[in-house]
Structures are given as C-alpha cells and as structure tokens.
Short mmCIF file of C-alpha atoms in Angstrom, two decimals:
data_model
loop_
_atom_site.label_atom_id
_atom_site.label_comp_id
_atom_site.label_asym_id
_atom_site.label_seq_id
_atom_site.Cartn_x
_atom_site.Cartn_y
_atom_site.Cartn_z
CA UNK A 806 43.51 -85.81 49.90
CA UNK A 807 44.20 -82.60 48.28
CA UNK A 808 46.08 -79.76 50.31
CA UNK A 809 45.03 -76.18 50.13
CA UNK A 810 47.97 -73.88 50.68
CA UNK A 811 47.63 -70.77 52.84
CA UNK A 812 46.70 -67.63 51.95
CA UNK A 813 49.31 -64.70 52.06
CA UNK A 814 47.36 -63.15 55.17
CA UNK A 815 47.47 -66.58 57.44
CA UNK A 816 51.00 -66.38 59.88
CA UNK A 817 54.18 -67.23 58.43
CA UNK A 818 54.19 -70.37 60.97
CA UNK A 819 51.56 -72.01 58.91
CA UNK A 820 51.49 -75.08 57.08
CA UNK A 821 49.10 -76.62 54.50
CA UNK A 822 45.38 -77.63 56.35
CA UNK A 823 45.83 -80.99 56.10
CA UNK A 824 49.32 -82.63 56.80
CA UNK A 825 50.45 -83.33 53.37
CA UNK A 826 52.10 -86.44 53.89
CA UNK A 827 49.71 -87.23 56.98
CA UNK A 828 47.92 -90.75 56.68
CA UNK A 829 44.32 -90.95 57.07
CA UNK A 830 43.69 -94.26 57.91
CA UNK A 831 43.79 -95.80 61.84
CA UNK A 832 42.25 -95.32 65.26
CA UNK A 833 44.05 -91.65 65.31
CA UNK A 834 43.97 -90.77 61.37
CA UNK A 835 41.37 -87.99 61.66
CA UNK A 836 43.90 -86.29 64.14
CA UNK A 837 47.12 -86.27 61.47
CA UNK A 838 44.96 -85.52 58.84
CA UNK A 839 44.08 -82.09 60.52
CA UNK A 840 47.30 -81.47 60.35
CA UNK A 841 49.96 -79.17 63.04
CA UNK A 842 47.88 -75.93 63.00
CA UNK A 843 44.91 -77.79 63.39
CA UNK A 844 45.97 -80.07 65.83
CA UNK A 845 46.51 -76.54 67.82
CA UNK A 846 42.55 -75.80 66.64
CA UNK A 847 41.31 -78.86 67.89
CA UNK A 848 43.48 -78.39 71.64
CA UNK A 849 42.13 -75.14 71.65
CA UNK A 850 38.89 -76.08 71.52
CA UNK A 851 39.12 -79.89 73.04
CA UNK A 852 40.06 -77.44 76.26
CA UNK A 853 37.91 -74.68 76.39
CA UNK A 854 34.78 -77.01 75.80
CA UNK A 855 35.91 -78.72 78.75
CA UNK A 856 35.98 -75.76 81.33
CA UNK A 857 32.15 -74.70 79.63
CA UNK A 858 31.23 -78.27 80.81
CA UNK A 859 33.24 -77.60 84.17
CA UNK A 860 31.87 -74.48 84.99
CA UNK A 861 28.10 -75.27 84.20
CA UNK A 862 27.88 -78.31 86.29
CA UNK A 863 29.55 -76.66 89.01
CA UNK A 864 25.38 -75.25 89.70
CA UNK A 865 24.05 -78.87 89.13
CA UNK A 866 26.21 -80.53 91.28
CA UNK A 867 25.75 -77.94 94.31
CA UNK A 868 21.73 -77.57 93.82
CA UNK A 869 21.27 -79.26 97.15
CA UNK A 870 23.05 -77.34 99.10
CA UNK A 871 22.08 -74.49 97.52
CA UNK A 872 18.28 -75.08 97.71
CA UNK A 873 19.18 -75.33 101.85
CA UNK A 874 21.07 -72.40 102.21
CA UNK A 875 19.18 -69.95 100.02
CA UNK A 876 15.69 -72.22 101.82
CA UNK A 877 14.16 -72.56 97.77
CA UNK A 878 12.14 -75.08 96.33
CA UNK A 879 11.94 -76.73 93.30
CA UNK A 880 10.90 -74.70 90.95
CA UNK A 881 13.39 -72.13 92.21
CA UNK A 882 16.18 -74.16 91.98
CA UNK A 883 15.09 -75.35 88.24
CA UNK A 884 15.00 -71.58 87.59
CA UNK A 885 18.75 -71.57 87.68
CA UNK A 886 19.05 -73.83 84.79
CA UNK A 887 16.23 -71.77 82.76
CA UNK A 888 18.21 -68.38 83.39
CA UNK A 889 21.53 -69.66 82.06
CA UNK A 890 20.65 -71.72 78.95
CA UNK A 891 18.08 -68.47 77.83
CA UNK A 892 20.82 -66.04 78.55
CA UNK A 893 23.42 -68.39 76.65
CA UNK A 894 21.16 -68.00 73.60
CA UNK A 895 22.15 -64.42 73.46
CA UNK A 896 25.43 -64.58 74.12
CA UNK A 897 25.75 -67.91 71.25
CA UNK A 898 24.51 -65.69 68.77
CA UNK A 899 26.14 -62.53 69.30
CA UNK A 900 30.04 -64.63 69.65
CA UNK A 901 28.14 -66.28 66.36
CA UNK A 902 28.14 -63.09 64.54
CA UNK A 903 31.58 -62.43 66.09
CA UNK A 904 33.23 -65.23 64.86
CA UNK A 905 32.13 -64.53 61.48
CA UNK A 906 32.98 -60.89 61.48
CA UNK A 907 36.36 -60.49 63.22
CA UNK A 908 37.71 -64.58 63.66
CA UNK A 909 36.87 -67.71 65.87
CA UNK A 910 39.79 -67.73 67.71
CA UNK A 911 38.76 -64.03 69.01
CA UNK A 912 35.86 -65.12 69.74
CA UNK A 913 36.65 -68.07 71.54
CA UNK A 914 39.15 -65.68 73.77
CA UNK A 915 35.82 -64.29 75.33
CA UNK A 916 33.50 -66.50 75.60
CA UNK A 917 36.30 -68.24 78.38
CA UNK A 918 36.48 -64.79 79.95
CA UNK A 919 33.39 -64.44 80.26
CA UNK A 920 32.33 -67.22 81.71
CA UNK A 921 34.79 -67.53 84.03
CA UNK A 922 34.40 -64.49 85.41
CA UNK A 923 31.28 -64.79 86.18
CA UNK A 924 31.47 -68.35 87.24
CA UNK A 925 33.52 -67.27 90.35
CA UNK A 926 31.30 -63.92 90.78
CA UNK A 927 28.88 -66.55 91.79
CA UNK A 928 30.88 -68.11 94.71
CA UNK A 929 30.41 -64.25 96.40
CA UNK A 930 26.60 -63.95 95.82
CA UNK A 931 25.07 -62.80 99.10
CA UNK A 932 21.35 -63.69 97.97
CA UNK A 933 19.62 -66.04 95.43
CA UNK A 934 18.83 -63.04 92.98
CA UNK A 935 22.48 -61.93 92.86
CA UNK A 936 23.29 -65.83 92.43
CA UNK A 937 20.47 -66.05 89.85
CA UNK A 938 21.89 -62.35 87.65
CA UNK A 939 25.64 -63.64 87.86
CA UNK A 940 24.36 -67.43 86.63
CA UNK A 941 22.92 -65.16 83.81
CA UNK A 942 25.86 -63.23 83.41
CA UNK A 943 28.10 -66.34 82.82
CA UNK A 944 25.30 -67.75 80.39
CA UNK A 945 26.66 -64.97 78.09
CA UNK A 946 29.96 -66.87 77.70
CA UNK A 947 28.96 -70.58 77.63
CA UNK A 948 26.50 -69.92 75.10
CA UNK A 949 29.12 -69.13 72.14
CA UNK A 950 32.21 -71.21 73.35
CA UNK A 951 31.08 -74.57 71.50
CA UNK A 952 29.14 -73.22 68.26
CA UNK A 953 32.11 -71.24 68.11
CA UNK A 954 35.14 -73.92 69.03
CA UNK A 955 33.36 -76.62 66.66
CA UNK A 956 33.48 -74.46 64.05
CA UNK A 957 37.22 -73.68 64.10
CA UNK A 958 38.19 -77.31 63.78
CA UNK A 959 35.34 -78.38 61.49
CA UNK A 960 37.15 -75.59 59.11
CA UNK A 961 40.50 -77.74 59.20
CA UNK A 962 38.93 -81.16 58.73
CA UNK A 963 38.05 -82.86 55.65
CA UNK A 964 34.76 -84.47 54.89
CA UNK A 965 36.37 -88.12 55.39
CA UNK A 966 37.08 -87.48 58.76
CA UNK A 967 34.29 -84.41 60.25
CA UNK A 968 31.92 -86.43 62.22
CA UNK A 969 34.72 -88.10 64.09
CA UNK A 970 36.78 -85.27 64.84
CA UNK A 971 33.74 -83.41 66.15
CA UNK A 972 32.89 -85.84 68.21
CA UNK A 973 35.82 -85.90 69.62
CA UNK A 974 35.87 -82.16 70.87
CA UNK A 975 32.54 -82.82 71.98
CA UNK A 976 34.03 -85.42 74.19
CA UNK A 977 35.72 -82.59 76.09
CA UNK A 978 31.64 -81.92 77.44
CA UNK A 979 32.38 -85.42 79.52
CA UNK A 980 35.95 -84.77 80.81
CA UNK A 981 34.74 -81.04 82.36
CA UNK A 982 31.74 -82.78 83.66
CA UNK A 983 33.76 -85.72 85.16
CA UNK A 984 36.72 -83.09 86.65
CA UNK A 985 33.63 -81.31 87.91
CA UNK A 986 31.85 -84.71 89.57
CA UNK A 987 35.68 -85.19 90.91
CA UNK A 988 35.77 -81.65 92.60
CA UNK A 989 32.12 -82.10 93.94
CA UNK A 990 33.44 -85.33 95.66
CA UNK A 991 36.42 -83.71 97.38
CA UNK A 992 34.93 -80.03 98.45
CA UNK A 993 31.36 -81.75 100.02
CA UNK A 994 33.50 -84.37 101.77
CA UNK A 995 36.05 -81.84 103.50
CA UNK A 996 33.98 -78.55 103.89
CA UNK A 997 30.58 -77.66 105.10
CA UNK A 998 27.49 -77.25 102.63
CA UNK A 999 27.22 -73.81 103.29
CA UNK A 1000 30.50 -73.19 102.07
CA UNK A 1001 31.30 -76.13 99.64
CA UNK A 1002 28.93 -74.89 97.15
CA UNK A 1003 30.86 -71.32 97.16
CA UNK A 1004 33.93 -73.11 96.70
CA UNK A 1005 33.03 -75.05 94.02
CA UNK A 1006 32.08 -71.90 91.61
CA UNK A 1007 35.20 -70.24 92.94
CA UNK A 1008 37.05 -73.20 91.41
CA UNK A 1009 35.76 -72.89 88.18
CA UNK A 1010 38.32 -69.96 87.40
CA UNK A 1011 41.13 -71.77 87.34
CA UNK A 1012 41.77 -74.10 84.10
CA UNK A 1013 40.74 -70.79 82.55
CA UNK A 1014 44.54 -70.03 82.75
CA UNK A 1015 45.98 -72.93 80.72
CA UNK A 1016 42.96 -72.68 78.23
CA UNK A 1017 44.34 -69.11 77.63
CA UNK A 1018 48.26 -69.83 77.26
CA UNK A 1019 46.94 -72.38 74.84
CA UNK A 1020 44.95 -70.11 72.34
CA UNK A 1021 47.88 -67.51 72.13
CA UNK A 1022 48.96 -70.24 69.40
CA UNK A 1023 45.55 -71.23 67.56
CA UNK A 1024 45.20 -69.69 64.17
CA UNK A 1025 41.58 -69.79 62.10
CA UNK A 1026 42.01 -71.92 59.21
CA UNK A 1027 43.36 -69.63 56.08
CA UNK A 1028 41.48 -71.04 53.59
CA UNK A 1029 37.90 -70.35 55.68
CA UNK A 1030 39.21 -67.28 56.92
CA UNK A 1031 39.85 -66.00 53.04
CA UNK A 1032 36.38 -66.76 52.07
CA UNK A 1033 34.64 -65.42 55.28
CA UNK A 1034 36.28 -62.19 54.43
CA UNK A 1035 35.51 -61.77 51.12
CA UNK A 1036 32.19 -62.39 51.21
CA UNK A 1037 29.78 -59.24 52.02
CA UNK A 1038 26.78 -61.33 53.94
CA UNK A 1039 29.58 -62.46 56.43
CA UNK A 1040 27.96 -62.34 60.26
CA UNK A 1041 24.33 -61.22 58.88
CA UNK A 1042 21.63 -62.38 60.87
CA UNK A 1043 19.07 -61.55 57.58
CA UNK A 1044 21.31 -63.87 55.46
CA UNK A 1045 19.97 -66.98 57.69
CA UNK A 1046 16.46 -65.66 57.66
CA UNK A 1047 16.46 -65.58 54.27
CA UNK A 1048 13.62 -67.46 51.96
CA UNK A 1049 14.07 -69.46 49.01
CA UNK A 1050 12.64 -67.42 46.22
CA UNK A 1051 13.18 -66.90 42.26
CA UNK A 1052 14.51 -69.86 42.13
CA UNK A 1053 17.69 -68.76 44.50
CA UNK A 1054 18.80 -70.72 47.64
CA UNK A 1055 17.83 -69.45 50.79
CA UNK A 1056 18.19 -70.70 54.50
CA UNK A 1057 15.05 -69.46 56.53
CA UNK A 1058 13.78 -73.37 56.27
CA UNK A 1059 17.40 -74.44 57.52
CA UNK A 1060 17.58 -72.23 60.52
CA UNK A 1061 13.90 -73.24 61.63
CA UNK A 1062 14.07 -76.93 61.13
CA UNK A 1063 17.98 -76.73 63.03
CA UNK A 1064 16.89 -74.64 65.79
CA UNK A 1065 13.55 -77.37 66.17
CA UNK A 1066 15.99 -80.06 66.50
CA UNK A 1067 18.31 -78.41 68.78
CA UNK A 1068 15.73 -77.34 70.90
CA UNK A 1069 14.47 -81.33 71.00
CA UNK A 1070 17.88 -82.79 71.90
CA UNK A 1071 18.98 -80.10 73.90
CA UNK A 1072 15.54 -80.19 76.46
CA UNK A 1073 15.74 -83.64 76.74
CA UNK A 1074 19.77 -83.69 77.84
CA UNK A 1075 20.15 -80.54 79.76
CA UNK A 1076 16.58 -82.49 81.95
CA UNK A 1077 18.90 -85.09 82.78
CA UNK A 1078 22.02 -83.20 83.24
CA UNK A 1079 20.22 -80.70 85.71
CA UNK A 1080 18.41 -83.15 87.88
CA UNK A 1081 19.98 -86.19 87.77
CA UNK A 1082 22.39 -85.65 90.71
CA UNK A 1083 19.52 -83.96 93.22
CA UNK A 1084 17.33 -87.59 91.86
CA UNK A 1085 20.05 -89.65 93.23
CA UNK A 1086 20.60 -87.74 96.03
CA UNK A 1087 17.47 -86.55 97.63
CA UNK A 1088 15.43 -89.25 95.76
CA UNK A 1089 17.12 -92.26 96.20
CA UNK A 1090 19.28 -91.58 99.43
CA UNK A 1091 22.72 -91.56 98.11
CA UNK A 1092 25.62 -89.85 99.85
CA UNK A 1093 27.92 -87.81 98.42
CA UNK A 1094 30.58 -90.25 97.68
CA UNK A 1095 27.61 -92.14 95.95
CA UNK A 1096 26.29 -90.30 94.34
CA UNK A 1097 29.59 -89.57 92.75
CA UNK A 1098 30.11 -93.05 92.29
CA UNK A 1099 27.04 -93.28 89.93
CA UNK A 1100 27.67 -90.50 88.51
CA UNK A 1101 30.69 -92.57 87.09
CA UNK A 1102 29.23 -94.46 85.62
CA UNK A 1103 27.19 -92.24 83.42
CA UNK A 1104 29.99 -89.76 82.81
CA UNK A 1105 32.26 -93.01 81.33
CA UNK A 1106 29.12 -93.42 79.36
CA UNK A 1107 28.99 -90.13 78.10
CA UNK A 1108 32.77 -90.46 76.83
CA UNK A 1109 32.37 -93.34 75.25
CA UNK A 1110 29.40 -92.07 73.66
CA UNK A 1111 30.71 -89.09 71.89
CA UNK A 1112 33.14 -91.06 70.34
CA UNK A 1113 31.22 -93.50 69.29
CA UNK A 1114 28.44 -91.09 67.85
CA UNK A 1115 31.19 -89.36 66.21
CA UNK A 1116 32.55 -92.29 64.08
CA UNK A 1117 28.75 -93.02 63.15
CA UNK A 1118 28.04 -90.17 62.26
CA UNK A 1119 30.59 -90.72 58.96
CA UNK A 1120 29.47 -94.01 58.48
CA UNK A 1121 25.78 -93.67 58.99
CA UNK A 1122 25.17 -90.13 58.04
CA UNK A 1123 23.76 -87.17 60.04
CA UNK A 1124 20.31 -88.02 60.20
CA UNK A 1125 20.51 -91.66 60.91
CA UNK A 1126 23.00 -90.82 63.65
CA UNK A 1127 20.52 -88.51 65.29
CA UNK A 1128 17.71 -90.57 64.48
CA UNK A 1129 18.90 -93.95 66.22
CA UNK A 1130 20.12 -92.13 69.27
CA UNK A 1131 17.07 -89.83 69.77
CA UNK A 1132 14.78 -93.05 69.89
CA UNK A 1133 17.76 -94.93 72.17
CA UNK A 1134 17.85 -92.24 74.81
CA UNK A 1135 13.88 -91.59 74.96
CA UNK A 1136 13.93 -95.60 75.77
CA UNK A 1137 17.01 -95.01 78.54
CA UNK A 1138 15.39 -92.18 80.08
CA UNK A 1139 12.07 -93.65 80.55
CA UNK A 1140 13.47 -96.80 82.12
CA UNK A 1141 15.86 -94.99 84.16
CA UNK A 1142 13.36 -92.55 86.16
CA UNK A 1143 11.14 -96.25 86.42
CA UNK A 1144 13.82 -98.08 88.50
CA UNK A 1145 11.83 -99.19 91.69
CA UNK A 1146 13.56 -98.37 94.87
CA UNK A 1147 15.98 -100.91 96.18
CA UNK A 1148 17.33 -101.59 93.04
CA UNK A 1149 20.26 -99.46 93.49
CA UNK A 1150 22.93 -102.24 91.36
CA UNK A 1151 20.59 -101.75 88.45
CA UNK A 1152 20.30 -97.92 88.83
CA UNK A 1153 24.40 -98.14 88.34
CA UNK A 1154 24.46 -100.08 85.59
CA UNK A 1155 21.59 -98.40 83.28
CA UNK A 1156 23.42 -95.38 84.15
CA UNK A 1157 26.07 -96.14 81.65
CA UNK A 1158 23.95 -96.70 78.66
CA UNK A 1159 21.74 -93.53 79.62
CA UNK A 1160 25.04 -90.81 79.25
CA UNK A 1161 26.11 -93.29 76.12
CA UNK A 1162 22.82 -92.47 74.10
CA UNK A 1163 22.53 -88.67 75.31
CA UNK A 1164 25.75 -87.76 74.34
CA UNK A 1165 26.30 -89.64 70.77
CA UNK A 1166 22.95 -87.92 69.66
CA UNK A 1167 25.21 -84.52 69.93
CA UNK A 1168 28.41 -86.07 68.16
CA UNK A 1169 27.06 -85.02 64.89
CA UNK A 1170 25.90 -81.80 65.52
CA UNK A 1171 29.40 -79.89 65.65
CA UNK A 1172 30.02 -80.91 61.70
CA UNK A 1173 26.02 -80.95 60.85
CA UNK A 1174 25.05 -77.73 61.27
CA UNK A 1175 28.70 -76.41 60.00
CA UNK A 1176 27.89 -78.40 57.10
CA UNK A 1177 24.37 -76.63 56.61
CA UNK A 1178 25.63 -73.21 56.11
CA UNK A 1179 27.61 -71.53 54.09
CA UNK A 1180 31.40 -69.89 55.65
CA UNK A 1181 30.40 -66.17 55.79
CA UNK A 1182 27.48 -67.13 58.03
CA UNK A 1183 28.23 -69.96 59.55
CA UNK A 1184 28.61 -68.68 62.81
CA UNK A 1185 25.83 -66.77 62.90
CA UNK A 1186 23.69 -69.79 61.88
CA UNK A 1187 25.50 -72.39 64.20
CA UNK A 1188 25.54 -70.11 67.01
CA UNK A 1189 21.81 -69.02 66.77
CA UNK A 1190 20.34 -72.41 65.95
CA UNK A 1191 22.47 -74.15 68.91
CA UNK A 1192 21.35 -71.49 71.03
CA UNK A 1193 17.82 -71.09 70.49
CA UNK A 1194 17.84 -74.88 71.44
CA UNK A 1195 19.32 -74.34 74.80
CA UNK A 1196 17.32 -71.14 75.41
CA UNK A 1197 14.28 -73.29 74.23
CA UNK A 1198 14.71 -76.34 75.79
CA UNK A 1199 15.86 -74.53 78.63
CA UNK A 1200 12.06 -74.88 79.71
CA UNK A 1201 12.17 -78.64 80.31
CA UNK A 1202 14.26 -78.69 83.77
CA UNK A 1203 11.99 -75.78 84.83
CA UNK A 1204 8.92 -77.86 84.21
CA UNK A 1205 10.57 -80.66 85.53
CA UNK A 1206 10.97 -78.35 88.92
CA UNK A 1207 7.38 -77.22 88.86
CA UNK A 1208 6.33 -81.25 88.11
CA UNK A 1209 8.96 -82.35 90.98
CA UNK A 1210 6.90 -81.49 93.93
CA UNK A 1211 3.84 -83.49 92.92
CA UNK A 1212 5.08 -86.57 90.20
CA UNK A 1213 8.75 -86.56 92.10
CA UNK A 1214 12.08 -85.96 90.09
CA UNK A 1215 12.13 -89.45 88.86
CA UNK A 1216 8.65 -89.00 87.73
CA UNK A 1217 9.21 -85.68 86.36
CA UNK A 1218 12.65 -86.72 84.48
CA UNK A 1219 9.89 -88.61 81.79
CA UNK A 1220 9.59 -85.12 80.66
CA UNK A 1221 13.05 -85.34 78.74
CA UNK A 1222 11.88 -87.96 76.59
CA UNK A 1223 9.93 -85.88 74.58
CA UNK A 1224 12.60 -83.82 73.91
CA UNK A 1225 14.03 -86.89 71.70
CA UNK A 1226 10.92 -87.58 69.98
CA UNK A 1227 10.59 -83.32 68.86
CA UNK A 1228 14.33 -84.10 67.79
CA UNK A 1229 13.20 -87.06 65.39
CA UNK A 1230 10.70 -84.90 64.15
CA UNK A 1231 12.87 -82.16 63.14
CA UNK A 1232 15.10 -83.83 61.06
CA UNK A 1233 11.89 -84.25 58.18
CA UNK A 1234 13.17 -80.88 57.38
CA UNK A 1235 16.70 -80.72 57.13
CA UNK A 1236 18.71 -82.07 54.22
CA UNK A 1237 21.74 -85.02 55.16
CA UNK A 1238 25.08 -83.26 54.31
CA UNK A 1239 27.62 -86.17 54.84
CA UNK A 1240 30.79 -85.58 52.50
CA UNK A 1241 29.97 -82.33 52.20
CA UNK A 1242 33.64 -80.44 51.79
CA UNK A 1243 33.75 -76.87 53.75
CA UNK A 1244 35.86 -73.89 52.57
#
C-alpha cells in the first residue's frame, strides 16, 4: 500500500499514515497498517468512546433507584433517555461542523469536557427537573464524541482495513458499558439506593483524566487535514443539503436516506440499552448481583459483536453487513422480551446473541457514513446524520415507557424491532462504498 507523506503543516513528530514497512496481513494487521500516529488516533478515540458509553449508562443502570427516590413512573423515567439522545443531536452536529472547521482532535477535547462535567453535575441534582436539564446538558457532549472520534481514525486507515478498524473503536461502546455494569455492581451492593445512584454519576468524571493526558499526543491525519482546509464548503451545513442538479453531484439524498437508517438502528438499540436492566430487574426479579450477572452476558456479546461486524463489514460490504444484522437482532429482540417466566437459564443465554446482533449492525457505520461524504464536510454530515438518529430514535424508549405500564417492559421492548426493519429499509437509498479510499 502506497504511503502519503505529510504535509509541511502536520508536527515534525510525524511519520507517513500508514507504517511504511508495516504488514497488513494477520489478526492485528489493520492496527500496524495505521501506522504510530494513528495508532495514537485510534487510543484516542478507542478511550474517549469508552467513557461516552460509561457515562451514559451510568442513568440506565440507576433508573430504579431513581424512579424511587424522585417517586416517577414510567414514562418519566423513559423521558430521561428522550432528553439526552435529542439534546446529543445538537451537540453531534455542532462538534460536526467543528471538526471540520478547526480539527477533530479539538473537537474531541470537548465533547469529553463536556460530558463529564455534566455527568457529575448530575450526582448533585436536588430535583428530577435539575436531573432531567443537567442529563440534557451532558447530551451536548456525547452527541459529537463518536461521529467525531470515528472520523479521526477512519482518516488514517486504508480501504483494506476500514470496516475492521472501526469496529474496533466501536468496541470501546462495550468496555464503558461493561466498566459501568462493574461499578453498578459494587456502589448498589455497599451503599444505599438513595445515594448509590448519586455516586454512580459522580464516578463518571474520573477516566476523563487519562482520556485527556492521552489526546495531548493525537494529531489529525495530514493528508485529511490538507484537504479539509483547502476546500471552501468545509463545515457547511448547505453543502449536505445540497440536490443533485445540472448534472452535478449533490448529497441532500445521502443525508436523508443516512439519517433514516440511523434513526432505525439507533431506536431499536438505545430500546434495549435503556430498559433492559429495569426488565430484568423489576420484571423478572433479579437482584443486583443478577442482574449484573446477565448483563454479562450480553455485554461479552456486544464485544464480540463489534468485532465481528467490523471484519464483515470488509468482506461483505456495508449494506449486507447492516442488512443481515438488522433482520438478526429484530429476530433476538422479539424472542428475548417472549421468554416465559421461570426460564431464567434461557434468559442468560439468549442474552449473548441479543448484544452480538445489536452491536455488529453499528460496526460499519463509523467507516460507512465517512465513506459517504466528502473530507470538507464530513463531519458535518457524519455528525448530523448520526445524530438525527439518536435524537429520532430517541422516541422509542419513551414509547416504550408510556407502553410499559399497560403491555409491561418485556412487552413493550417489541417496540425496538421495528427500529431494524426502518433500518433495512433505508439502505434502498444509499449507495455501498466498500474500497472506497478517503483523503
């Protein structure tokens, strides 16, 4: 593979994109094809996807004993969920626009401060509204750290290698969640509910710290960086809206059709990843240390999943990827809210399969949509389409709330399933963009 040398403007520590004399091939080739700057890229952003995933689940995980110390119901509780993924699609686009104006790595530098902050503002809310505007607040920040991260490293890797690499960082989503399932075990079991929950936000401040000391040495790759800055249309929102027309490109059918399939996989997930925990729990009588213990088994899922979904995603292609695992999960969601009661070894086990197929439907996403627009918008494009999924689908867990009190949670959790089929149906629309070679 060819090697692109830096431009004059990238730091004088830098070496060529892609290790020169790196081999490709092996379990690990995608990593030393990326390369020692990238390497730093894809720790960087391995890292701070992890904390996003910490720091969200922090709410799911405490819902309980939340909804009896704040005395809410369903629906009020599902309204947490709503709040942050709609807020998040503001703050995705606007770090979007960001990274595509002044750098990625900037922008990745405050999406973590912002949503750390505000994750441990939440440990000192007083009332459910305060809770509710700092859950907001911190939306601002988790909605542009992975558009933003995935973008940074899928500017380092060649086409051989995207899909895998991607998936990778996504895999940090299942190491914050399971560090975040680990913390949940340890606070409930030694402290009170009414002050476990407080604790666990408080927590979320802390790998904030290394993810910082880390970025000081992440660079954006030179040869993106060069192009985003020549190029006038860099960070406009009008350049994504625009028609085809004259004969000239245009990306107004790209940006619909994305944010239609992000919205699809997106409602479906974030149903499960919401109320999952309060099923098992409130549903189906499971302690804390068991419901831990389950979740286990769906987090290992999840890992494996990513990884998996990442290396099919070069091998199948985008669509197909997204395709097989949007009809997999729909089928693993609908069996898992069905599970009679009593059947607790079988809830366990399908539990593993369920995180597998939700999470390899979003290995492909990090190189897709970087692969469907050009460098001087790609932010704004990734970030808005991503976004507008979560703010979108952001709906589901709130229906699933208002549905909860009459069909049950594990009735209710058949909701997500549509999610995957609007996903399927997206992809009609989009072009498949496997081998496609970024600036």
């Amino acid at each position: 593979m060819s090697t692109t040398p830096p431009s004059r403007s990238a730091p004088s520590a830098v070496r060529p994109v892609r290790g020169e004399h790196a081999t490709e091939d092996g379990a690990f080739g995608w990593l030393r094809a990326l390369g020692p700057l990238g390497r730093r890229a894809f720790a960087g952003a391995f890292g701070g996807y992890a904390l996003d995933s910490y720091d969200y689940f922090t709410l799911p995980l405490s819902m309980v004993a939340l909804s009896a110390y704040f005395g809410l119901d369903s629906a009020q509780t599902g309204l947490f969920t709503t709040v942050t993924l709609v807020v998040s699609a503001v703050g995705g686009a606007v770090a979007g626009v960001f990274a595509d104006r002044v750098g990625r790595v900037r922008a990745l530098m405050i999406t973590v401060l912002t949503y750390a902050v505000f994750t441990v503002a939440c440990g000192f809310a007083p009332t459910y509204e305060t809770l509710l505007v700092f859950r907001a607040l911190q939306g601002l920040g988790f909605g542009g750290e992975w558009a933003v991260g995935a973008i940074l490293v899928a500017e380092y890797a060649g086409a051989r290698h995207r899909g895998r690499t991607l998936g990778a960082v996504q895999s940090s989503w299942a190491v914050g969640w399971a560090l975040a399932a680990i913390s949940y075990t340890l606070v409930f079991s030694f402290v009170g509910d009414g002050l476990a929950w407080r604790v666990m936000f408080w927590t979320g401040a802390l790998p904030a710290l290394f993810v910082l000391w880390m970025r000081r040495r992440v660079h954006d790759a030179p040869t993106a960086t060069t192009a985003r800055e020549q190029d006038p249309r860099r960070g406009s929102f009008t350049a994504i809206f625009r028609p085809a027309r004259d004969g000239a490109p245009g990306l107004l059918r790209t940006t619909l059709f994305a944010s239609l399939l992000s919205t699809g996989v997106q409602g479906g997930y974030y149903t499960l990843a919401t109320w999952v925990p309060t099923y098992l729990k409130s549903e189906r009588g499971l302690s804390v240390v068991g419901t831990g213990g389950y979740l286990a088994f769906l987090i290992s899922g999840a890992f494996l999943g990513y990884l998996t979904g990442g290396h099919l995603t070069d091998r199948l292609g985008r669509r197909n990827n997204i395709w097989l695992f949007a009809l997999l999960s729909a089928g693993c969601v609908l069996a898992y809210a069905n599970i009679p009661h009593g059947a607790d070894t079988l809830l366990l086990v399908l539990g593993f399969p369920l995180g597998f197929c939700m999470s390899a439907i979003f290995s492909g996403f990090g190189s897709y949509l970087s692969e469907l627009y050009p460098t001087a918008v790609r932010g704004t494009g990734q970030g808005f389409t991503y976004n507008t999924g979560r703010a979108v689908g952001a709906v589901f867990p709130t229906l699933v709330g208002f549905l909860a009190d009459s069909w049950g949670v594990g009735g209710a959790l058949v909701f997500g399933a549509l999610g995957y089929g609007l996903a399927a149906l997206a992809l009609f629309g989009l072009p498949e963009t496997r081998g496609k070679e970024l600036t």
